[in-house]
């Protein structure tokens, strides 16, 4: 099985611009979670999509949004970029099955976003 | 609020044993994960605990005490390749599968 893929791997933008990141989960996985990772901050949860619906949302401003398509691929968008948005953005896929407490998350390689 | 605490950094010697602790305060409990993350790479799954006790998997073991809100990851026979960050994550009860993550423990292995 192919792993989780994310594109692009690296991105440089300037303040005020917007950016769209893409994530393709493992085949058969219906849940995609997005995280922001900065040094010393650990993984900060952005949101999770399951079967095209946002199931969970973290405490990020409305500039951060996402969506999921019928093939489970997901995109996240950040509008009006700020310097503080520079981070590694990781997506993780899991089966996300109802009633299952295991649901191991498999991570993609991440997109390194730099905002100048 | 929900909180997970891990030491920021630990140093150990090649061939030795190291224990990385994780304490959590969450609204209920429905499982704890340990992940390993090498610098510049994605986190990879190490272990999952939902019941009290020790889960052993080769050189790595993970322990859970739900009553104490405590877990540890035990790494034996340390190798240089074990130098990485170790992330603890908890799934609170009724969290709709969302995980709460610790900031991670950076483990440095010295020869």
mmCIF file of C-alpha atoms in Angstrom:
data_model
loop_
_atom_site.group_PDB
_atom_site.id
_atom_site.type_symbol
_atom_site.label_atom_id
_atom_site.label_comp_id
_atom_site.label_asym_id
_atom_site.label_seq_id
_atom_site.Cartn_x
_atom_site.Cartn_y
_atom_site.Cartn_z
ATOM 1 C CA UNK A 1 0.000 0.000 0.000
ATOM 2 C CA UNK A 2 1.248 3.448 -0.822
ATOM 3 C CA UNK A 3 1.751 5.740 2.147
ATOM 4 C CA UNK A 4 0.350 9.182 2.801
ATOM 5 C CA UNK A 5 1.553 11.730 0.283
ATOM 6 C CA UNK A 6 1.649 15.487 0.622
ATOM 7 C CA UNK A 7 2.322 18.133 -1.960
ATOM 8 C CA UNK A 8 4.187 20.337 -2.251
ATOM 9 C CA UNK A 9 7.016 19.366 0.085
ATOM 10 C CA UNK A 10 8.374 22.901 0.341
ATOM 11 C CA UNK A 11 6.749 26.248 -0.170
ATOM 12 C CA UNK A 12 7.880 29.842 0.196
ATOM 13 C CA UNK A 13 5.279 32.575 0.324
ATOM 14 C CA UNK A 14 5.102 36.197 1.393
ATOM 15 C CA UNK A 15 2.853 37.779 3.984
ATOM 16 C CA UNK A 16 -0.684 38.348 2.791
ATOM 17 C CA UNK A 17 -0.637 35.594 0.214
ATOM 18 C CA UNK A 18 -2.670 32.424 0.442
ATOM 19 C CA UNK A 19 -1.588 28.829 0.104
ATOM 20 C CA UNK A 20 -3.211 25.453 -0.578
ATOM 21 C CA UNK A 21 -1.674 22.209 0.608
ATOM 22 C CA UNK A 22 -2.730 18.763 -0.538
ATOM 23 C CA UNK A 23 -2.819 15.391 1.169
ATOM 24 C CA UNK A 24 -3.621 11.976 -0.293
ATOM 25 C CA UNK A 25 -4.354 9.390 2.416
ATOM 26 C CA UNK A 26 -3.659 5.691 2.392
ATOM 27 C CA UNK A 27 -6.103 3.859 0.170
ATOM 28 C CA UNK A 28 -9.200 2.909 2.154
ATOM 29 C CA UNK A 29 -8.641 5.468 4.881
ATOM 30 C CA UNK A 30 -11.498 7.906 5.270
ATOM 31 C CA UNK A 31 -10.106 10.146 7.997
ATOM 32 C CA UNK A 32 -7.565 12.881 7.343
ATOM 33 C CA UNK A 33 -6.212 15.078 10.130
ATOM 34 C CA UNK A 34 -4.078 18.173 9.684
ATOM 35 C CA UNK A 35 -1.446 19.400 12.135
ATOM 36 C CA UNK A 36 0.877 22.343 12.419
ATOM 37 C CA UNK A 37 4.281 21.631 13.911
ATOM 38 C CA UNK A 38 6.712 24.314 15.058
ATOM 39 C CA UNK A 39 9.889 23.863 17.119
ATOM 40 C CA UNK A 40 9.045 23.440 20.776
ATOM 41 C CA UNK A 41 5.280 23.503 20.222
ATOM 42 C CA UNK A 42 4.619 19.939 19.307
ATOM 43 C CA UNK A 43 1.787 18.982 17.036
ATOM 44 C CA UNK A 44 -1.045 21.474 17.035
ATOM 45 C CA UNK A 45 -4.286 20.012 15.730
ATOM 46 C CA UNK A 46 -5.951 21.985 12.958
ATOM 47 C CA UNK A 47 -8.907 19.864 11.872
ATOM 48 C CA UNK A 48 -10.013 16.409 10.889
ATOM 49 C CA UNK A 49 -12.152 15.341 7.966
ATOM 50 C CA UNK A 50 -14.047 12.094 7.711
ATOM 51 C CA UNK A 51 -16.066 11.150 4.659
ATOM 52 C CA UNK A 52 -15.995 14.725 3.318
ATOM 53 C CA UNK A 53 -17.226 16.246 6.609
ATOM 54 C CA UNK A 54 -15.235 18.182 9.154
ATOM 55 C CA UNK A 55 -15.510 16.051 12.273
ATOM 56 C CA UNK A 56 -13.136 17.899 14.601
ATOM 57 C CA UNK A 57 -11.646 21.351 14.688
ATOM 58 C CA UNK A 58 -8.760 22.788 16.672
ATOM 59 C CA UNK A 59 -8.268 26.314 17.947
ATOM 60 C CA UNK A 60 -6.962 28.020 14.845
ATOM 61 C CA UNK A 61 -8.330 31.212 13.283
ATOM 62 C CA UNK A 62 -10.717 31.123 10.372
ATOM 63 C CA UNK A 63 -7.844 31.832 7.978
ATOM 64 C CA UNK A 64 -7.174 28.110 8.181
ATOM 65 C CA UNK A 65 -9.696 26.020 6.333
ATOM 66 C CA UNK A 66 -9.879 22.633 4.716
ATOM 67 C CA UNK A 67 -11.972 20.266 2.728
ATOM 68 C CA UNK A 68 -12.086 16.642 1.740
ATOM 69 C CA UNK A 69 -13.088 15.168 -1.580
ATOM 70 C CA UNK A 70 -15.051 12.034 -2.336
ATOM 71 C CA UNK A 71 -11.830 10.091 -2.930
ATOM 72 C CA UNK A 72 -10.697 11.088 0.624
ATOM 73 C CA UNK A 73 -7.979 13.408 -0.649
ATOM 74 C CA UNK A 74 -7.870 16.552 1.437
ATOM 75 C CA UNK A 75 -6.700 20.103 1.012
ATOM 76 C CA UNK A 76 -6.029 22.797 3.534
ATOM 77 C CA UNK A 77 -5.942 26.471 2.748
ATOM 78 C CA UNK A 78 -4.361 29.311 4.656
ATOM 79 C CA UNK A 79 -5.369 32.805 3.600
ATOM 80 C CA UNK A 80 -3.681 36.102 4.401
ATOM 81 C CA UNK A 81 -0.458 34.438 5.485
ATOM 82 C CA UNK A 82 1.402 35.732 8.521
ATOM 83 C CA UNK A 83 5.033 35.240 9.495
ATOM 84 C CA UNK A 84 3.896 33.017 12.367
ATOM 85 C CA UNK A 85 2.349 30.564 9.928
ATOM 86 C CA UNK A 86 5.819 29.332 9.004
ATOM 87 C CA UNK A 87 5.790 25.708 10.089
ATOM 88 C CA UNK A 88 5.743 22.096 9.034
ATOM 89 C CA UNK A 89 2.205 21.071 8.104
ATOM 90 C CA UNK A 90 1.544 17.389 8.536
ATOM 91 C CA UNK A 91 -1.423 15.378 7.506
ATOM 92 C CA UNK A 92 -2.288 11.997 8.940
ATOM 93 C CA UNK A 93 -4.714 9.409 7.701
ATOM 94 C CA UNK A 94 -6.525 6.682 9.587
ATOM 95 C CA UNK A 95 -9.447 4.391 9.090
ATOM 96 C CA UNK A 96 -11.466 6.583 11.443
ATOM 97 C CA UNK A 97 -13.951 3.795 12.015
ATOM 98 C CA UNK A 98 -16.863 4.535 14.297
ATOM 99 C CA UNK A 99 -16.583 2.788 17.657
ATOM 100 C CA UNK A 100 -12.939 1.886 17.163
ATOM 101 C CA UNK A 101 -10.571 3.332 19.702
ATOM 102 C CA UNK A 102 -7.384 2.243 18.004
ATOM 103 C CA UNK A 103 -7.354 4.162 14.735
ATOM 104 C CA UNK A 104 -3.599 4.530 14.371
ATOM 105 C CA UNK A 105 -2.629 7.631 12.432
ATOM 106 C CA UNK A 106 -0.198 7.391 9.548
ATOM 107 C CA UNK A 107 1.626 10.591 8.762
ATOM 108 C CA UNK A 108 2.714 12.062 5.494
ATOM 109 C CA UNK A 109 6.163 13.661 5.041
ATOM 110 C CA UNK A 110 4.755 17.142 5.567
ATOM 111 C CA UNK A 111 4.872 20.444 3.740
ATOM 112 C CA UNK A 112 7.441 22.926 4.978
ATOM 113 C CA UNK A 113 5.913 26.389 4.626
ATOM 114 C CA UNK A 114 8.068 29.475 4.965
ATOM 115 C CA UNK A 115 6.406 32.874 5.066
ATOM 116 C CA UNK A 116 8.658 35.854 4.332
ATOM 117 C CA UNK B 1 -8.207 22.007 30.126
ATOM 118 C CA UNK B 2 -6.410 19.100 28.554
ATOM 119 C CA UNK B 3 -2.694 18.801 29.044
ATOM 120 C CA UNK B 4 0.132 16.423 28.285
ATOM 121 C CA UNK B 5 3.595 16.834 29.814
ATOM 122 C CA UNK B 6 6.853 15.308 28.642
ATOM 123 C CA UNK B 7 10.445 16.301 29.350
ATOM 124 C CA UNK B 8 11.794 18.548 26.631
ATOM 125 C CA UNK B 9 15.107 16.801 26.141
ATOM 126 C CA UNK B 10 16.979 13.769 27.441
ATOM 127 C CA UNK B 11 20.482 12.442 26.855
ATOM 128 C CA UNK B 12 21.559 8.814 27.090
ATOM 129 C CA UNK B 13 24.502 6.633 26.143
ATOM 130 C CA UNK B 14 24.599 4.085 23.367
ATOM 131 C CA UNK B 15 23.811 0.620 24.732
ATOM 132 C CA UNK B 16 22.067 1.957 27.824
ATOM 133 C CA UNK B 17 18.376 2.113 28.821
ATOM 134 C CA UNK B 18 16.259 5.261 28.904
ATOM 135 C CA UNK B 19 12.747 5.928 30.180
ATOM 136 C CA UNK B 20 10.706 8.783 28.728
ATOM 137 C CA UNK B 21 7.773 9.816 30.891
ATOM 138 C CA UNK B 22 4.433 11.260 29.867
ATOM 139 C CA UNK B 23 1.763 12.552 32.230
ATOM 140 C CA UNK B 24 -1.644 13.601 31.064
ATOM 141 C CA UNK B 25 -4.750 15.356 32.276
ATOM 142 C CA UNK B 26 -7.630 14.867 29.897
ATOM 143 C CA UNK B 27 -11.386 14.611 30.003
ATOM 144 C CA UNK B 28 -11.522 10.860 30.271
ATOM 145 C CA UNK B 29 -9.240 8.447 28.508
ATOM 146 C CA UNK B 30 -9.559 6.263 25.466
ATOM 147 C CA UNK B 31 -6.021 5.298 24.536
ATOM 148 C CA UNK B 32 -2.434 6.564 24.514
ATOM 149 C CA UNK B 33 0.003 6.518 21.609
ATOM 150 C CA UNK B 34 3.759 6.876 21.337
ATOM 151 C CA UNK B 35 5.300 8.070 18.094
ATOM 152 C CA UNK B 36 8.912 8.506 17.015
ATOM 153 C CA UNK B 37 9.954 11.410 14.844
ATOM 154 C CA UNK B 38 13.411 11.756 13.344
ATOM 155 C CA UNK B 39 14.509 15.265 12.463
ATOM 156 C CA UNK B 40 12.936 16.405 9.212
ATOM 157 C CA UNK B 41 10.749 13.334 8.941
ATOM 158 C CA UNK B 42 7.141 12.399 9.690
ATOM 159 C CA UNK B 43 6.162 10.799 13.006
ATOM 160 C CA UNK B 44 5.923 7.011 12.921
ATOM 161 C CA UNK B 45 3.824 4.851 15.227
ATOM 162 C CA UNK B 46 5.575 3.011 18.063
ATOM 163 C CA UNK B 47 2.950 1.780 20.495
ATOM 164 C CA UNK B 48 -0.615 1.981 21.728
ATOM 165 C CA UNK B 49 -1.851 1.433 25.286
ATOM 166 C CA UNK B 50 -5.456 1.426 26.405
ATOM 167 C CA UNK B 51 -5.253 -0.899 29.423
ATOM 168 C CA UNK B 52 -2.945 -0.628 32.425
ATOM 169 C CA UNK B 53 0.327 -2.450 32.201
ATOM 170 C CA UNK B 54 3.363 -2.961 30.053
ATOM 171 C CA UNK B 55 3.349 -3.562 26.309
ATOM 172 C CA UNK B 56 6.641 -4.908 24.995
ATOM 173 C CA UNK B 57 7.725 -4.682 21.397
ATOM 174 C CA UNK B 58 11.355 -5.629 20.835
ATOM 175 C CA UNK B 59 13.694 -3.033 22.323
ATOM 176 C CA UNK B 60 10.779 -0.698 23.034
ATOM 177 C CA UNK B 61 8.194 -1.065 25.803
ATOM 178 C CA UNK B 62 5.367 1.225 26.837
ATOM 179 C CA UNK B 63 3.673 1.335 30.214
ATOM 180 C CA UNK B 64 0.352 2.848 31.222
ATOM 181 C CA UNK B 65 -1.272 3.663 34.554
ATOM 182 C CA UNK B 66 -4.698 5.178 33.956
ATOM 183 C CA UNK B 67 -5.301 5.928 37.639
ATOM 184 C CA UNK B 68 -2.125 8.031 37.729
ATOM 185 C CA UNK B 69 -2.518 9.578 34.282
ATOM 186 C CA UNK B 70 0.965 8.336 33.505
ATOM 187 C CA UNK B 71 2.817 6.499 30.803
ATOM 188 C CA UNK B 72 6.413 5.838 29.959
ATOM 189 C CA UNK B 73 8.320 4.625 26.945
ATOM 190 C CA UNK B 74 11.292 2.414 27.755
ATOM 191 C CA UNK B 75 14.055 2.052 25.200
ATOM 192 C CA UNK B 76 16.649 -0.667 25.782
ATOM 193 C CA UNK B 77 20.033 -1.303 24.162
ATOM 194 C CA UNK B 78 20.065 2.195 22.776
ATOM 195 C CA UNK B 79 21.426 2.705 19.289
ATOM 196 C CA UNK B 80 22.535 5.918 17.631
ATOM 197 C CA UNK B 81 19.548 5.686 15.290
ATOM 198 C CA UNK B 82 17.259 6.071 18.322
ATOM 199 C CA UNK B 83 18.196 9.739 18.422
ATOM 200 C CA UNK B 84 14.830 11.333 17.661
ATOM 201 C CA UNK B 85 11.861 13.062 19.242
ATOM 202 C CA UNK B 86 9.318 10.893 21.003
ATOM 203 C CA UNK B 87 5.752 12.108 21.012
ATOM 204 C CA UNK B 88 3.066 11.088 23.477
ATOM 205 C CA UNK B 89 -0.576 11.490 22.409
ATOM 206 C CA UNK B 90 -3.794 10.775 24.270
ATOM 207 C CA UNK B 91 -7.289 10.249 22.947
ATOM 208 C CA UNK B 92 -9.736 11.639 25.518
ATOM 209 C CA UNK B 93 -13.062 9.917 26.013
ATOM 210 C CA UNK B 94 -15.780 11.178 23.734
ATOM 211 C CA UNK B 95 -13.218 13.149 21.757
ATOM 212 C CA UNK B 96 -14.546 11.929 18.448
ATOM 213 C CA UNK B 97 -11.132 10.392 17.755
ATOM 214 C CA UNK B 98 -9.159 13.620 18.120
ATOM 215 C CA UNK B 99 -5.730 13.168 19.710
ATOM 216 C CA UNK B 100 -4.125 15.537 22.200
ATOM 217 C CA UNK B 101 -0.355 15.685 21.650
ATOM 218 C CA UNK B 102 2.534 16.395 23.966
ATOM 219 C CA UNK B 103 5.327 18.688 22.767
ATOM 220 C CA UNK B 104 7.665 15.731 22.413
ATOM 221 C CA UNK B 105 10.905 14.652 24.068
ATOM 222 C CA UNK B 106 14.098 15.062 22.094
ATOM 223 C CA UNK B 107 16.366 12.112 22.865
ATOM 224 C CA UNK B 108 20.075 12.519 22.196
ATOM 225 C CA UNK B 109 22.188 9.377 22.130
ATOM 226 C CA UNK B 110 25.907 9.762 22.779
ATOM 227 C CA UNK B 111 28.550 7.155 21.903
#
